[in-house]
Amino acid sequence: QVQLVESGGGLVQPGGSLRLSCVASGFTLEYWAIGWFRQAPGKEREAVSCISRHGDDSAHYEMSARGRFTISRDNDKNAAYLQMHSLKPDDTALYYCAAGPWYSDDGCDAREYHVWGQGTQVTVSS
């Protein structure tokens, strides 16, 4: 069964850090571009960051994530990560990882991602 499972979310104070994990099963994540997306209550889903397939590892960050978040992958573990620092209340959302065949330096288009996880909740609050 093709599946992505996110973990690592939780409640953190403003300024804190979290590391989200995304583990794949049923397919080899190395051959896919990976994206992180988020959706806050009452808002549309938005892209956070994405990374190309193994061998290039080009990465794109949306403005909200630049300088604070880092996307990475570990092909030995069939996993991807999103390290988040300096978290703000505006970062509160359900975070999803997704896998797709294409990556673009111009942005992370959710329509290009075909396998999605169930999400992990991140809440930034004092």
PDB file of C-alpha atoms in Angstrom:
ATOM      1  CA  GLN A   1       0.000   0.000   0.000  1.00  0.00           C
ATOM      2  CA  VAL A   2       1.379   3.367  -1.046  1.00  0.00           C
ATOM      3  CA  GLN A   3       1.360   5.605   1.985  1.00  0.00           C
ATOM      4  CA  LEU A   4       2.920   8.670   3.612  1.00  0.00           C
ATOM      5  CA  VAL A   5       2.770   9.139   7.367  1.00  0.00           C
ATOM      6  CA  GLU A   6       3.649  12.425   9.029  1.00  0.00           C
ATOM      7  CA  SER A   7       4.690  12.880  12.642  1.00  0.00           C
ATOM      8  CA  GLY A   8       6.410  15.392  14.871  1.00  0.00           C
ATOM      9  CA  GLY A   9       3.702  17.978  15.244  1.00  0.00           C
ATOM     10  CA  GLY A  10       2.606  19.360  18.564  1.00  0.00           C
ATOM     11  CA  LEU A  11       2.141  22.413  20.723  1.00  0.00           C
ATOM     12  CA  VAL A  12       5.087  24.795  20.862  1.00  0.00           C
ATOM     13  CA  GLN A  13       5.582  28.303  22.162  1.00  0.00           C
ATOM     14  CA  PRO A  14       6.335  31.177  19.797  1.00  0.00           C
ATOM     15  CA  GLY A  15      10.003  31.134  18.903  1.00  0.00           C
ATOM     16  CA  GLY A  16      10.249  27.408  19.396  1.00  0.00           C
ATOM     17  CA  SER A  17      11.203  24.640  17.005  1.00  0.00           C
ATOM     18  CA  LEU A  18       9.726  21.438  15.663  1.00  0.00           C
ATOM     19  CA  ARG A  19      10.915  18.783  13.265  1.00  0.00           C
ATOM     20  CA  LEU A  20       8.273  17.132  11.146  1.00  0.00           C
ATOM     21  CA  SER A  21       8.893  13.704   9.665  1.00  0.00           C
ATOM     22  CA  CYS A  22       7.314  12.039   6.661  1.00  0.00           C
ATOM     23  CA  VAL A  23       7.869   8.311   6.194  1.00  0.00           C
ATOM     24  CA  ALA A  24       6.919   6.535   3.004  1.00  0.00           C
ATOM     25  CA  SER A  25       5.817   2.933   2.601  1.00  0.00           C
ATOM     26  CA  GLY A  26       4.914   0.974  -0.491  1.00  0.00           C
ATOM     27  CA  PHE A  27       7.156   3.036  -2.748  1.00  0.00           C
ATOM     28  CA  THR A  28      10.669   4.488  -2.864  1.00  0.00           C
ATOM     29  CA  LEU A  29      10.590   8.137  -1.884  1.00  0.00           C
ATOM     30  CA  GLU A  30      14.036   8.717  -3.396  1.00  0.00           C
ATOM     31  CA  TYR A  31      12.569   8.842  -6.910  1.00  0.00           C
ATOM     32  CA  TRP A  32       9.909  11.420  -6.074  1.00  0.00           C
ATOM     33  CA  ALA A  33       9.814  15.126  -5.397  1.00  0.00           C
ATOM     34  CA  ILE A  34       8.528  15.879  -1.902  1.00  0.00           C
ATOM     35  CA  GLY A  35       6.441  18.795  -0.802  1.00  0.00           C
ATOM     36  CA  TRP A  36       5.262  20.118   2.527  1.00  0.00           C
ATOM     37  CA  PHE A  37       1.947  21.928   2.593  1.00  0.00           C
ATOM     38  CA  ARG A  38      -0.210  23.299   5.368  1.00  0.00           C
ATOM     39  CA  GLN A  39      -3.788  24.306   5.989  1.00  0.00           C
ATOM     40  CA  ALA A  40      -4.947  26.531   8.800  1.00  0.00           C
ATOM     41  CA  PRO A  41      -8.579  26.573   9.976  1.00  0.00           C
ATOM     42  CA  GLY A  42     -10.718  28.627   7.621  1.00  0.00           C
ATOM     43  CA  LYS A  43      -7.891  29.062   5.124  1.00  0.00           C
ATOM     44  CA  GLU A  44      -6.897  27.398   1.895  1.00  0.00           C
ATOM     45  CA  ARG A  45      -4.073  24.903   1.734  1.00  0.00           C
ATOM     46  CA  GLU A  46      -0.752  26.540   0.973  1.00  0.00           C
ATOM     47  CA  ALA A  47       2.683  25.333   0.001  1.00  0.00           C
ATOM     48  CA  VAL A  48       5.535  25.547   2.469  1.00  0.00           C
ATOM     49  CA  SER A  49       8.528  23.929   0.795  1.00  0.00           C
ATOM     50  CA  CYS A  50       9.463  21.247  -1.704  1.00  0.00           C
ATOM     51  CA  ILE A  51      12.562  19.330  -2.717  1.00  0.00           C
ATOM     52  CA  SER A  52      13.506  17.601  -5.924  1.00  0.00           C
ATOM     53  CA  ARG A  53      14.203  13.946  -6.461  1.00  0.00           C
ATOM     54  CA  HIS A  54      17.435  12.411  -5.196  1.00  0.00           C
ATOM     55  CA  GLY A  55      20.476  13.363  -7.168  1.00  0.00           C
ATOM     56  CA  ASP A  56      19.686  17.025  -7.355  1.00  0.00           C
ATOM     57  CA  ASP A  57      18.069  17.986  -4.070  1.00  0.00           C
ATOM     58  CA  SER A  58      17.159  21.436  -5.241  1.00  0.00           C
ATOM     59  CA  ALA A  59      14.730  23.003  -2.812  1.00  0.00           C
ATOM     60  CA  HIS A  60      12.168  25.755  -2.930  1.00  0.00           C
ATOM     61  CA  TYR A  61      10.802  27.671   0.037  1.00  0.00           C
ATOM     62  CA  GLU A  62       7.733  29.838   0.074  1.00  0.00           C
ATOM     63  CA  MET A  63       8.193  33.296   1.546  1.00  0.00           C
ATOM     64  CA  SER A  64       6.626  32.253   4.827  1.00  0.00           C
ATOM     65  CA  ALA A  65       9.265  29.563   5.308  1.00  0.00           C
ATOM     66  CA  ARG A  66      12.449  31.175   4.041  1.00  0.00           C
ATOM     67  CA  GLY A  67      15.162  31.541   6.623  1.00  0.00           C
ATOM     68  CA  ARG A  68      13.224  29.575   9.228  1.00  0.00           C
ATOM     69  CA  PHE A  69      12.424  26.155   7.741  1.00  0.00           C
ATOM     70  CA  THR A  70      14.669  23.533   6.175  1.00  0.00           C
ATOM     71  CA  ILE A  71      13.465  20.637   4.037  1.00  0.00           C
ATOM     72  CA  SER A  72      15.569  17.506   3.758  1.00  0.00           C
ATOM     73  CA  ARG A  73      15.353  13.834   2.897  1.00  0.00           C
ATOM     74  CA  ASP A  74      16.969  10.632   4.106  1.00  0.00           C
ATOM     75  CA  ASN A  75      16.784   8.023   1.381  1.00  0.00           C
ATOM     76  CA  ASP A  76      18.093   5.267   3.645  1.00  0.00           C
ATOM     77  CA  LYS A  77      15.066   5.803   5.880  1.00  0.00           C
ATOM     78  CA  ASN A  78      12.678   6.449   2.997  1.00  0.00           C
ATOM     79  CA  ALA A  79      11.768   9.669   4.745  1.00  0.00           C
ATOM     80  CA  ALA A  80      11.660  13.422   4.458  1.00  0.00           C
ATOM     81  CA  TYR A  81      11.753  16.124   7.082  1.00  0.00           C
ATOM     82  CA  LEU A  82      10.801  19.715   7.703  1.00  0.00           C
ATOM     83  CA  GLN A  83      12.858  21.414  10.386  1.00  0.00           C
ATOM     84  CA  MET A  84      11.069  24.506  11.629  1.00  0.00           C
ATOM     85  CA  HIS A  85      12.618  27.225  13.772  1.00  0.00           C
ATOM     86  CA  SER A  86      11.394  30.584  15.087  1.00  0.00           C
ATOM     87  CA  LEU A  87       7.827  29.403  14.928  1.00  0.00           C
ATOM     88  CA  LYS A  88       5.055  31.978  14.960  1.00  0.00           C
ATOM     89  CA  PRO A  89       1.346  31.704  15.786  1.00  0.00           C
ATOM     90  CA  ASP A  90       0.685  32.151  12.048  1.00  0.00           C
ATOM     91  CA  ASP A  91       2.455  28.828  11.476  1.00  0.00           C
ATOM     92  CA  THR A  92      -0.374  27.033  13.265  1.00  0.00           C
ATOM     93  CA  ALA A  93      -1.866  24.576  10.789  1.00  0.00           C
ATOM     94  CA  LEU A  94      -2.242  20.971   9.771  1.00  0.00           C
ATOM     95  CA  TYR A  95       0.945  20.089   7.926  1.00  0.00           C
ATOM     96  CA  TYR A  96       0.950  17.562   5.101  1.00  0.00           C
ATOM     97  CA  CYS A  97       3.730  15.933   3.174  1.00  0.00           C
ATOM     98  CA  ALA A  98       3.179  14.821  -0.387  1.00  0.00           C
ATOM     99  CA  ALA A  99       5.089  13.065  -3.155  1.00  0.00           C
ATOM    100  CA  GLY A 100       4.976  13.782  -6.849  1.00  0.00           C
ATOM    101  CA  PRO A 101       6.910  13.191 -10.058  1.00  0.00           C
ATOM    102  CA  TRP A 102       7.878  16.786 -10.779  1.00  0.00           C
ATOM    103  CA  TYR A 103       9.756  19.556  -9.027  1.00  0.00           C
ATOM    104  CA  SER A 104      10.068  23.177 -10.051  1.00  0.00           C
ATOM    105  CA  ASP A 105      12.306  25.902  -8.689  1.00  0.00           C
ATOM    106  CA  ASP A 106       9.393  28.259  -9.363  1.00  0.00           C
ATOM    107  CA  GLY A 107       7.224  26.844  -6.642  1.00  0.00           C
ATOM    108  CA  CYS A 108       5.451  23.877  -5.110  1.00  0.00           C
ATOM    109  CA  ASP A 109       2.242  23.226  -7.011  1.00  0.00           C
ATOM    110  CA  ALA A 110      -0.046  20.911  -5.045  1.00  0.00           C
ATOM    111  CA  ARG A 111      -1.583  19.674  -8.319  1.00  0.00           C
ATOM    112  CA  GLU A 112       1.731  17.996  -9.134  1.00  0.00           C
ATOM    113  CA  TYR A 113       1.686  15.888  -5.956  1.00  0.00           C
ATOM    114  CA  HIS A 114      -0.248  12.645  -6.086  1.00  0.00           C
ATOM    115  CA  VAL A 115       0.447  10.853  -2.803  1.00  0.00           C
ATOM    116  CA  TRP A 116      -0.550  12.647   0.378  1.00  0.00           C
ATOM    117  CA  GLY A 117      -0.247  11.919   4.056  1.00  0.00           C
ATOM    118  CA  GLN A 118      -2.957  12.487   6.645  1.00  0.00           C
ATOM    119  CA  GLY A 119      -1.237  15.440   8.233  1.00  0.00           C
ATOM    120  CA  THR A 120       0.269  16.375  11.584  1.00  0.00           C
ATOM    121  CA  GLN A 121      -1.006  19.293  13.643  1.00  0.00           C
ATOM    122  CA  VAL A 122       1.326  22.135  14.564  1.00  0.00           C
ATOM    123  CA  THR A 123       0.052  24.647  17.112  1.00  0.00           C
ATOM    124  CA  VAL A 124       2.132  27.658  18.051  1.00  0.00           C
ATOM    125  CA  SER A 125       0.779  29.339  21.128  1.00  0.00           C
ATOM    126  CA  SER A 126       1.883  30.691  24.462  1.00  0.00           C
TER     127      SER A 126
END
